[in-house]
XYZ file of C-alpha atoms in Angstrom:
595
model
C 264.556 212.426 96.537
C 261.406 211.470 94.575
C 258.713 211.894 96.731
C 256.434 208.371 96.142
C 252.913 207.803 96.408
C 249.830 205.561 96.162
C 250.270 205.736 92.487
C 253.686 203.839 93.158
C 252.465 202.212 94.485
C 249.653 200.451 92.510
C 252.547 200.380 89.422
C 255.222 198.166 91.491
C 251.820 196.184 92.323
C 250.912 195.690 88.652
C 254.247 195.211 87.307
C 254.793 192.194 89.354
C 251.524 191.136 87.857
C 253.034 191.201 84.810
C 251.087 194.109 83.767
C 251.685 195.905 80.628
C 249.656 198.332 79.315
C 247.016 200.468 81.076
C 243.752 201.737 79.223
C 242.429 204.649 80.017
C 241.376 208.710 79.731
C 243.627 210.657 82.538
C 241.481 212.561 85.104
C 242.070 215.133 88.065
C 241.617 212.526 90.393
C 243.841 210.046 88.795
C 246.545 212.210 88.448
C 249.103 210.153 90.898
C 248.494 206.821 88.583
C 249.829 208.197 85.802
C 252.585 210.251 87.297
C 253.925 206.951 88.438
C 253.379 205.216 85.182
C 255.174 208.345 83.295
C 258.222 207.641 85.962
C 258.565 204.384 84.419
C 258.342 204.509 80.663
C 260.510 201.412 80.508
C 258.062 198.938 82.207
C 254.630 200.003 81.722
C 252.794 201.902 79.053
C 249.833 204.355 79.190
C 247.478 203.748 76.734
C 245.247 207.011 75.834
C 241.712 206.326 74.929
C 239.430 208.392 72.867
C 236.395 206.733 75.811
C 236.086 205.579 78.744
C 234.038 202.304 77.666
C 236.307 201.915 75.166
C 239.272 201.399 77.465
C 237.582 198.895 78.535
C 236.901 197.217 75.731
C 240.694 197.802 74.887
C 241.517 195.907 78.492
C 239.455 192.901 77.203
C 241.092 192.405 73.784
C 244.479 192.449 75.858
C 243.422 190.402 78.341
C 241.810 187.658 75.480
C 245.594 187.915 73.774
C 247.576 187.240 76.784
C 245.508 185.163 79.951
C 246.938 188.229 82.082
C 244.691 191.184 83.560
C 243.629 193.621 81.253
C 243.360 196.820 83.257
C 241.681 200.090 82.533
C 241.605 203.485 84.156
C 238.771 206.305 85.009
C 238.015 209.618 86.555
C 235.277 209.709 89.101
C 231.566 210.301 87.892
C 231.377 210.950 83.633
C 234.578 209.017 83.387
C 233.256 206.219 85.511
C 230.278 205.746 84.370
C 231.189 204.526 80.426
C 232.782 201.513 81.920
C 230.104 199.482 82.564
C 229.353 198.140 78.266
C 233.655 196.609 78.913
C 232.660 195.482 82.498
C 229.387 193.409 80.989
C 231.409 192.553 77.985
C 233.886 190.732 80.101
C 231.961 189.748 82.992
C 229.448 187.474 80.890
C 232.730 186.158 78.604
C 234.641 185.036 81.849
C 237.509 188.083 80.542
C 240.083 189.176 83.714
C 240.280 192.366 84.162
C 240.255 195.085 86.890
C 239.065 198.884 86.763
C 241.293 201.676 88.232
C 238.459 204.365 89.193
C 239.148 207.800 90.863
C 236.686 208.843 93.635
C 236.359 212.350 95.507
C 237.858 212.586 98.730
C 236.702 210.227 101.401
C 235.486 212.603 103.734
C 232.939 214.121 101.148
C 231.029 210.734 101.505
C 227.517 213.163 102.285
C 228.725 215.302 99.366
C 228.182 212.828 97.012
C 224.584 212.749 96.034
C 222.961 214.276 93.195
C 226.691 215.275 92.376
C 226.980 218.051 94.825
C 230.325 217.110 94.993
C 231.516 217.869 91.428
C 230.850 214.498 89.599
C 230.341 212.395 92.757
C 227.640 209.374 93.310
C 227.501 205.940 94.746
C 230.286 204.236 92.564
C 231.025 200.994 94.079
C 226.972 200.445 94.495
C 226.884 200.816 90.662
C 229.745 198.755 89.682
C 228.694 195.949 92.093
C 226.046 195.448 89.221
C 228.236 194.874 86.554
C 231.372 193.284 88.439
C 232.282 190.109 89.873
C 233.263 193.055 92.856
C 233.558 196.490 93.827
C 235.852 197.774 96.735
C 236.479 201.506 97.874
C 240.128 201.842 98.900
C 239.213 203.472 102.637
C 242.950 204.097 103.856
C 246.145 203.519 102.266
C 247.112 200.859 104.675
C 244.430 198.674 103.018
C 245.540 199.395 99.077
C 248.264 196.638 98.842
C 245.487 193.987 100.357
C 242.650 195.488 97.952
C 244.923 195.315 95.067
C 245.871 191.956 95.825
C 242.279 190.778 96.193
C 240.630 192.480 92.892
C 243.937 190.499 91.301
C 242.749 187.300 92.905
C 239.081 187.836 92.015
C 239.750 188.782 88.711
C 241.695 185.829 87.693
C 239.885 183.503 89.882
C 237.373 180.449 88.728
C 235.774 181.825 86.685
C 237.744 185.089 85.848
C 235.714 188.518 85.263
C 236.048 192.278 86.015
C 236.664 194.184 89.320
C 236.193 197.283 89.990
C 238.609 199.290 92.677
C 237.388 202.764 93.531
C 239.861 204.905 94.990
C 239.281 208.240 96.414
C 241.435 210.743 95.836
C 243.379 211.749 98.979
C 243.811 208.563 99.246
C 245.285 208.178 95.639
C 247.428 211.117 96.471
C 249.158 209.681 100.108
C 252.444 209.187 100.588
C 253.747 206.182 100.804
C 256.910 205.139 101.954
C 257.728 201.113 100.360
C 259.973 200.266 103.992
C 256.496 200.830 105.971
C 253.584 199.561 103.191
C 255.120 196.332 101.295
C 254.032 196.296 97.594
C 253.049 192.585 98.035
C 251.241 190.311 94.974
C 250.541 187.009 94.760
C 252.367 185.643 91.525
C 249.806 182.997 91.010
C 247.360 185.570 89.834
C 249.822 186.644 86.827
C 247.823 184.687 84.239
C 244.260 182.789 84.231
C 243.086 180.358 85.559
C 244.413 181.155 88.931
C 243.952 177.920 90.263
C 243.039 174.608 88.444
C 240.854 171.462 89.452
C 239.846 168.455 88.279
C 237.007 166.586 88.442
C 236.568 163.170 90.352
C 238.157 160.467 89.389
C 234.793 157.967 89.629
C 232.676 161.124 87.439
C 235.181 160.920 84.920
C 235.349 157.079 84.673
C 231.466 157.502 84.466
C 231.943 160.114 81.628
C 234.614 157.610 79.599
C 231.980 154.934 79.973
C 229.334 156.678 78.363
C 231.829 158.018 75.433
C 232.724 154.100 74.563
C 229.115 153.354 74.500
C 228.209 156.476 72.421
C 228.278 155.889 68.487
C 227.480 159.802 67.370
C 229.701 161.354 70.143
C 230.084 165.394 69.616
C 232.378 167.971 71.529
C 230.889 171.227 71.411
C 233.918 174.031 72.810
C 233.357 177.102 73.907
C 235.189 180.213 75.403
C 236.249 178.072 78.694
C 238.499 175.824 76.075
C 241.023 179.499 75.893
C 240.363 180.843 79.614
C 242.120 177.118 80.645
C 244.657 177.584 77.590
C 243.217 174.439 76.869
C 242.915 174.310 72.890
C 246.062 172.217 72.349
C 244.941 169.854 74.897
C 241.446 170.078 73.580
C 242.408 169.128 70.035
C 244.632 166.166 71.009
C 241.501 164.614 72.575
C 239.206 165.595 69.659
C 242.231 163.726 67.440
C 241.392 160.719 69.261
C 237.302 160.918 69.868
C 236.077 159.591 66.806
C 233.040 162.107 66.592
C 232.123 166.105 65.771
C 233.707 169.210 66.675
C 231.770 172.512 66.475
C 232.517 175.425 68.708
C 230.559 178.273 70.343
C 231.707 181.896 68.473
C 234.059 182.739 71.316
C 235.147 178.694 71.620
C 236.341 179.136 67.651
C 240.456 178.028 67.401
C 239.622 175.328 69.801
C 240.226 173.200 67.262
C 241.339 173.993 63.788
C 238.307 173.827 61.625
C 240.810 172.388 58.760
C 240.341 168.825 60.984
C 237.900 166.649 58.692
C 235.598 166.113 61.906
C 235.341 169.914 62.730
C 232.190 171.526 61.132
C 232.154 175.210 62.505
C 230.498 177.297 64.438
C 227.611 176.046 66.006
C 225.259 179.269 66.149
C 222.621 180.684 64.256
C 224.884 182.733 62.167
C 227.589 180.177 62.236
C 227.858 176.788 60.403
C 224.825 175.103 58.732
C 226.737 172.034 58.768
C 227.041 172.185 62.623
C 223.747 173.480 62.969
C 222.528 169.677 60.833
C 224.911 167.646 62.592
C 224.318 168.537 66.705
C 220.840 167.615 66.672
C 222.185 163.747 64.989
C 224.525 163.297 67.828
C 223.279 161.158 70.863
C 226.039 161.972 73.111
C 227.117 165.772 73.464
C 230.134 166.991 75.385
C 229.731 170.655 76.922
C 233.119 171.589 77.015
C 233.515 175.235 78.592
C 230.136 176.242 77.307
C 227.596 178.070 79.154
C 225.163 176.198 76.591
C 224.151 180.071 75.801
C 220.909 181.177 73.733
C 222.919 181.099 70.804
C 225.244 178.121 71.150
C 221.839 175.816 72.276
C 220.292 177.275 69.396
C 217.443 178.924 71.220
C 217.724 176.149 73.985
C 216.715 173.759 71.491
C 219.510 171.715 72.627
C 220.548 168.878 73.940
C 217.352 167.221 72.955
C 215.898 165.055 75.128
C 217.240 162.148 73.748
C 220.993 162.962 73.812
C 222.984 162.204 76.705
C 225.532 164.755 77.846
C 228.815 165.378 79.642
C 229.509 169.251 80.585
C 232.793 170.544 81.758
C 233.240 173.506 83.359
C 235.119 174.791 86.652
C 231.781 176.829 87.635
C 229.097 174.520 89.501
C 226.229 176.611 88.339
C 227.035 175.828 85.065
C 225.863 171.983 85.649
C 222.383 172.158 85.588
C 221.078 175.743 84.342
C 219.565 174.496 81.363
C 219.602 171.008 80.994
C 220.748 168.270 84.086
C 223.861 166.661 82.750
C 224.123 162.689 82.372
C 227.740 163.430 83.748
C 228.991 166.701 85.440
C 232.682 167.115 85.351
C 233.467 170.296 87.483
C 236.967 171.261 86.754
C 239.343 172.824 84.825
C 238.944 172.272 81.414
C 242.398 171.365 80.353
C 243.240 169.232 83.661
C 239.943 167.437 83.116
C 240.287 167.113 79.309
C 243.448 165.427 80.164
C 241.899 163.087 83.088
C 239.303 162.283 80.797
C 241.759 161.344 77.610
C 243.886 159.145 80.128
C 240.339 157.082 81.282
C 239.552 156.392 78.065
C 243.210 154.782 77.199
C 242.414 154.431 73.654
C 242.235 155.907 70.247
C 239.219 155.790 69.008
C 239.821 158.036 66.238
C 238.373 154.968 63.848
C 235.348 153.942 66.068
C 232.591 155.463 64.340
C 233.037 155.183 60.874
C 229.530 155.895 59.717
C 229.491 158.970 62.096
C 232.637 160.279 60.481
C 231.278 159.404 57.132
C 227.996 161.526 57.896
C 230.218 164.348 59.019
C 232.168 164.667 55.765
C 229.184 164.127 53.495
C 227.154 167.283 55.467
C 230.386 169.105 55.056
C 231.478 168.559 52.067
C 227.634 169.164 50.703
C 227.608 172.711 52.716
C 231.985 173.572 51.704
C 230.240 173.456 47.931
C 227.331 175.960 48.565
C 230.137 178.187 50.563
C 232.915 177.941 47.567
C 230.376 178.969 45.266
C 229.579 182.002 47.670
C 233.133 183.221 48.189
C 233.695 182.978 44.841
C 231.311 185.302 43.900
C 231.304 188.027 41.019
C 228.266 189.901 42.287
C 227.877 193.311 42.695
C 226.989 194.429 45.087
C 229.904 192.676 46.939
C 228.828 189.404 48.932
C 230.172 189.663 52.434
C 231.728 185.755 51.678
C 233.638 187.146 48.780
C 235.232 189.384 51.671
C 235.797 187.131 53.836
C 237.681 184.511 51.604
C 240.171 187.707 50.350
C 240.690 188.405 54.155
C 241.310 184.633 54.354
C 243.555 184.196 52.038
C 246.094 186.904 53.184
C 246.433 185.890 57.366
C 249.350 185.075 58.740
C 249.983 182.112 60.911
C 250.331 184.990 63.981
C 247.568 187.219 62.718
C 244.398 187.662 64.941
C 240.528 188.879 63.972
C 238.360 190.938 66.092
C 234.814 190.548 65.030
C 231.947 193.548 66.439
C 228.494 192.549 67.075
C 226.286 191.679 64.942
C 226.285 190.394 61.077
C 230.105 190.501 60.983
C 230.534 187.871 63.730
C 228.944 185.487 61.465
C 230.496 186.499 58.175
C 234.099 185.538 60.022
C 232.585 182.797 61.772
C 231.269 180.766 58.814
C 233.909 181.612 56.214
C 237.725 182.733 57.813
C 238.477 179.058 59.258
C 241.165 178.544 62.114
C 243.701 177.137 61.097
C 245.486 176.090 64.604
C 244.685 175.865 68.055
C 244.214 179.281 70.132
C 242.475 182.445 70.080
C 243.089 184.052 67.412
C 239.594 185.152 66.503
C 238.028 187.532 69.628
C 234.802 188.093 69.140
C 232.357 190.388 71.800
C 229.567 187.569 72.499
C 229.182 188.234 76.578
C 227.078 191.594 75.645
C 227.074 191.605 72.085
C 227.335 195.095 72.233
C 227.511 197.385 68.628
C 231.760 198.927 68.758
C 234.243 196.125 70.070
C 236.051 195.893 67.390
C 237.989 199.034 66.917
C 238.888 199.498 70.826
C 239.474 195.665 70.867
C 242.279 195.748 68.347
C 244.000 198.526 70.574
C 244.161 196.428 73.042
C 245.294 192.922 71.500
C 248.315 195.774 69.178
C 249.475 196.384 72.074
C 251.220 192.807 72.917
C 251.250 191.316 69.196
C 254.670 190.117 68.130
C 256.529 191.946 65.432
C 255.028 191.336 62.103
C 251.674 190.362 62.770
C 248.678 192.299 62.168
C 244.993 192.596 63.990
C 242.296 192.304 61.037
C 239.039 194.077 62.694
C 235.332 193.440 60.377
C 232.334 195.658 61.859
C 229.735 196.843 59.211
C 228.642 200.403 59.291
C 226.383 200.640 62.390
C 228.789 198.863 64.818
C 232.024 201.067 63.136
C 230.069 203.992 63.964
C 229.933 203.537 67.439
C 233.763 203.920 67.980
C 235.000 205.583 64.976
C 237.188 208.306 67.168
C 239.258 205.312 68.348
C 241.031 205.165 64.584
C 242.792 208.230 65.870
C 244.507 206.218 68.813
C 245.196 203.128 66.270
C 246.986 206.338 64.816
C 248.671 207.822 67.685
C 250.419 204.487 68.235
C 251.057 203.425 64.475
C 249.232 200.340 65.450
C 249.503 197.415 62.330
C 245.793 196.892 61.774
C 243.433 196.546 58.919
C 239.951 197.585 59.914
C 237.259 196.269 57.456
C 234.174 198.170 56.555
C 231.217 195.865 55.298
C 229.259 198.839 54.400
C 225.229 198.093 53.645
C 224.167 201.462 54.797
C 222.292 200.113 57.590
C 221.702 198.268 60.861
C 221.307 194.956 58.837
C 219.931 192.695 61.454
C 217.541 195.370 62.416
C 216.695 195.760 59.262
C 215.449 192.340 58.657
C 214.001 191.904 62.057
C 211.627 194.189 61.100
C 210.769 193.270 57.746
C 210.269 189.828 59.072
C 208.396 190.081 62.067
C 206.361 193.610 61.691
C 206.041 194.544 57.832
C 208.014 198.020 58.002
C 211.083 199.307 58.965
C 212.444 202.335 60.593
C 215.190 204.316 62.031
C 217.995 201.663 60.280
C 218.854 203.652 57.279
C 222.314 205.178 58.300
C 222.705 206.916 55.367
C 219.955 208.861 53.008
C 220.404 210.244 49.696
C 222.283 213.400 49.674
C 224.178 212.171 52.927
C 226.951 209.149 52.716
C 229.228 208.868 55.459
C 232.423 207.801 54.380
C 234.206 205.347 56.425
C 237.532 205.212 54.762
C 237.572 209.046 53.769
C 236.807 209.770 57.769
C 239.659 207.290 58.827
C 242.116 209.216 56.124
C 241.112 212.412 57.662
C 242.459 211.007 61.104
C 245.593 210.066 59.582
C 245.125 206.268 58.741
C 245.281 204.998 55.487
C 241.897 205.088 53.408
C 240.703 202.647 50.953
C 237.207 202.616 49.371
C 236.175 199.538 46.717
C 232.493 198.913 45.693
C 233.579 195.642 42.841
C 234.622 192.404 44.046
C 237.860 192.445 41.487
C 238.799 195.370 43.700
C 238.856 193.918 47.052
C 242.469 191.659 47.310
C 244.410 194.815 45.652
C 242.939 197.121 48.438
C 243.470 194.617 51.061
C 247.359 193.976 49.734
C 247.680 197.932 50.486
C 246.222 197.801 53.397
C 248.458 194.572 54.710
C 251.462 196.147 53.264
C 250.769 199.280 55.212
C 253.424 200.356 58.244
C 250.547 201.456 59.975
C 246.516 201.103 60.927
C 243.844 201.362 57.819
C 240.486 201.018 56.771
C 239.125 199.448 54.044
C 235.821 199.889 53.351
C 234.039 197.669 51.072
C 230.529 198.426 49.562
C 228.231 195.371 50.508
C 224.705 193.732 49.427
C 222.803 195.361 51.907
C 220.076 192.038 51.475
C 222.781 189.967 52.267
C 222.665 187.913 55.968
C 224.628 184.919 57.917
C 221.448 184.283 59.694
C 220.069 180.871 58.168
C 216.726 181.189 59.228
C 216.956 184.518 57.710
C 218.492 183.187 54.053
C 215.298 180.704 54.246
C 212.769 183.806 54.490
C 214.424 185.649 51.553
C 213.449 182.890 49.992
C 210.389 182.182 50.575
C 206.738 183.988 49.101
C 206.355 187.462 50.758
C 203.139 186.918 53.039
C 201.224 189.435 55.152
C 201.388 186.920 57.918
C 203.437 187.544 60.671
C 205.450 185.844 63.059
C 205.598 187.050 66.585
C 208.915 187.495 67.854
C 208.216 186.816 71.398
C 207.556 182.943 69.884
C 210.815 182.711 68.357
C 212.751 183.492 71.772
C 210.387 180.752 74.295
C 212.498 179.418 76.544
C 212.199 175.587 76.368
C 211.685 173.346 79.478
C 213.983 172.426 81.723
C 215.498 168.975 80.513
C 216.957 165.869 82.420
C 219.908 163.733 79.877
C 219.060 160.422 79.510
C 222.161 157.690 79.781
C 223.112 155.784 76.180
């Protein structure tokens, strides 16, 4: 007879929460989780990182694909410690997902410092900072509850990352199923765990002021997919009468082919959301944290516009701004309440609004045609972005890294239906999502479709051993390569702001990395184009491909989604300098005034 143990048990507790796929790099004191997940090669896959972090970064792009828990593994101490960039990532994006983490024995608890216990230290105090929760597993008795509770937590209003630290005799225990049930709680399978809605009286109060509003806007963020909310979501924004725009992680809320959709509002997103917010005088917070970036620098609301949030998170209502009308719910169920109060279609109730809308598009589609149509060489990143465009399937999903590339995909690949198809790293930020991220979301993409990654150089650098597991498991993705040679935003940040630049030249004459040359090496396909007449070919390859590849595409290395950015190219070089500290001042506190 197979002798079982607390490795079993954790698998028949994640199976039943419909779990997958598990992330991770193996480890001594892991050993019993993936002896039990190598008994059962039927139900549950082991997914073999290149890095820790990067595991969980792979969790997060499978937890973003499916609603479910995303869940990663790690050894104790050098293993442990690279989770915390994947924790942050998901813990600030609202992403489920819970950390498997080896510990040494329990007894050795006075071993542990300054790692005289071989790779020992205070775990769960240091995941506690980068967690919604951290539990050590003390007995086996107290696994199943644990389990059950990181499940909970994890999928819970509003969902994030748990860490479970389990020491290693513990992992290794016996355990017999007819004394220690393997019990789950089935509503944690998928997020939200639970749903609310808002009052009944708020929401009347909220379809009052939406009647009496006659430049009404609906700005959706991430929330709009943690509910699976964007069908809902567009149905009302069918019947609103006013502006759409979407934070970066909020993008698919809405297709952005709907005439009263404008973009991404952020400072690398849409100029024609950026115009149109500050005209509205009634703004709808719809699962937005009303970040940095999304408030454009806390610029907004304005004073003058009255506002609605929703959001199933109380201290969301009121961090930045005091709401004319909180609705503290569920996004989808209160979407819904909200569409029933108002009874109507007022789809036709604003006509010089939704004339204003299409003239500010229509003015900034022209200036972004003539951009993706461009012949320039060096490539522009649009011209890129239109190819990439032009050859997604209806089931095909982007992963954007930090930095420049988030905008590039934000202001020029458009969604074209409800959903999240576009995952993009925005709750850190952090350089290196892409590559790991795309692991993760191949791992549960129907048959046919393709992941589409775009980092530039610096972020593609990070993670660039992770092509060999995109390898390992034949994965179908096309990673592009926007290739400037250095940290761009960097780059201009200090131009701009102090006159000089250093240490963002990732390449120097003598010494080019190359990006698809390295990927060929590690047994994906290769392709390297420097003329814009050679990008759709290489991208046909690449599409056509059985397998992962890379394309890397030679870019203007002066070329930026920033706006503010695009103005200062423009303008008379001047020895003047702005301080940066000025650009990021947090604005007062506002209080929204009723219509």
């Amino acid at each position: 007879m197979t002798r079982l143990h607390a490795g079993d048990l954790i698998v028949e507790m994640m199976l039943e929460y419909g779990v997958e796929c598990v992330f991770g790099m193996p480890g001594g004191q892991t050993t019993a989780l993936h002896d039990a997940i190598a008994r059962r090669p039927d139900q549950i896959r082991h997914i073999l990182m290149r890095d820790e972090r990067n595991a969980a970064y792979a969790a997060d792009g499978y937890a973003r694909v499916t609603g479910k828990v995303g869940v990663c593994d790690a050894t104790v101490g050098p293993g442990a410690n690279l989770l915390p960039a994947g924790f942050l990532e998901a813990l600030n994006a609202s992403v489920p997902m819970v950390g498997i983490i080896g510990d040494v024995p329990l007894d050795w608890l006075s071993l542990k410092t300054k790692g005289i216990a071989s790779q020992g230290f205070d775990q769960v105090a240091f995941f506690k900072t980068c967690c919604k929760d951290a539990f050590q597993v003390p007995t086996l008795a107290s696994l199943p509850e644990l389990l059950r509770t990181a499940f909970r937590i994890a999928t819970a209003p509003r969902p994030g990352p748990v860490a479970l630290v389990i020491p290693h005799d513990i992992f290794d225990a016996d355990w017999d199923p007819e004394v220690l049930k393997a019990t789950t709680d089935n509503r944690c399978v998928h997020i939200p765990y639970l749903r609310s809605v808002a009052p009944q009286t708020e929401v009347q109060k909220a379809a009052d002021l939406i009647r009496k509003a006659r430049r009404p806007a609906l700005v959706c963020g991430g929330g709009v997919h943690g509910s699976d909310a964007a069908g809902v979501v567009t149905a009302f924004a069918d019947r609103l009468g006013g502006l759409v725009v979407t934070s970066l992680t909020g993008k698919g809320s809405v297709p952005e082919t709907r005439d009263y959709a404008a973009g991404v509002l952020n400072p690398l997103g849409s100029l024609a959301a950026i115009e149109l917010i500050g005209e509205a005088d009634l703004v709808i917070w719809c699962g937005s944290k009303v970040s940095q970036n999304t408030g454009l620098n806390w610029t907004m609301p304005t004073p003058e516009q009255a506002t609605i949030t929703i959001d199933c998170d109380p201290l969301e209502h009121g961090r930045t701004f005091r709401p004319t009308v909180p609705l503290l719910g569920d996004v989808r169920e209160t979407i819904l309440a909200l569409g029933a109060a108002l009874d109507e279609d007022r789809s036709d109730a604003n006509p010089e609004w939704m004339e204003r809308i299409r003239e500010v598009k229509d003015s900034c589609d022209q200036i972004k045609a003539e951009e993706m149509a461009s012949d320039r060489i060096p490539v522009q990143p649009p011209r890129v972005m239109a190819e990439i465009a032009a050859r997604l399937g209806e089931d095909d999903i982007m992963v954007s890294d930090a930095s420049f590339a988030a905008g590039w995909i934000a202001g020029y690949i458009p969604a074209k239906k409800p959903g999240r198809q576009f995952l993009y790293a925005r709750g850190q930020g952090g350089l290196g999502y892409s590559v790991p991220g795309a692991i993760g979301a191949a791992t549960v993409m129907p048959k046919g479709a393709r992941i589409v990654t775009v980092a530039g150089d610096g972020a593609f650098s990070y993670t660039i051993g992770e092509l060999a597991t995109q390898a390992v498991y034949n994965q179908r993705i096309v990673n592009v390569v926007i290739n400037n040679g250095k940290l761009g935003w960097i780059n201009f940040w200090q131009k701009f702001y102090f006159g000089q630049t250093i240490s963002v030249d990732l390449e120097t004459q003598g010494a080019v990395p190359g990006y698809a040359a390295a990927a060929a090496a590690l047994g994906l396909k290769g392709i390297y184009v420097d003329k814009p007449d050679e990008i759709g070919a290489a991208l046909d390859e690449a599409f056509a491909h059985d397998g992962p590849s890379v394309v890397e595409v030679r870019i203007d290395d002066m070329a930026t989604p920033i706006h503010s950015f695009k103005r200062r190219l423009q303008e008379p070089d001047t020895k003047e300098r702005v301080r940066p500290g000025l650009v990021y001042k947090l604005r007062d506190w506002k209080v929204s005034p009723d219509l």
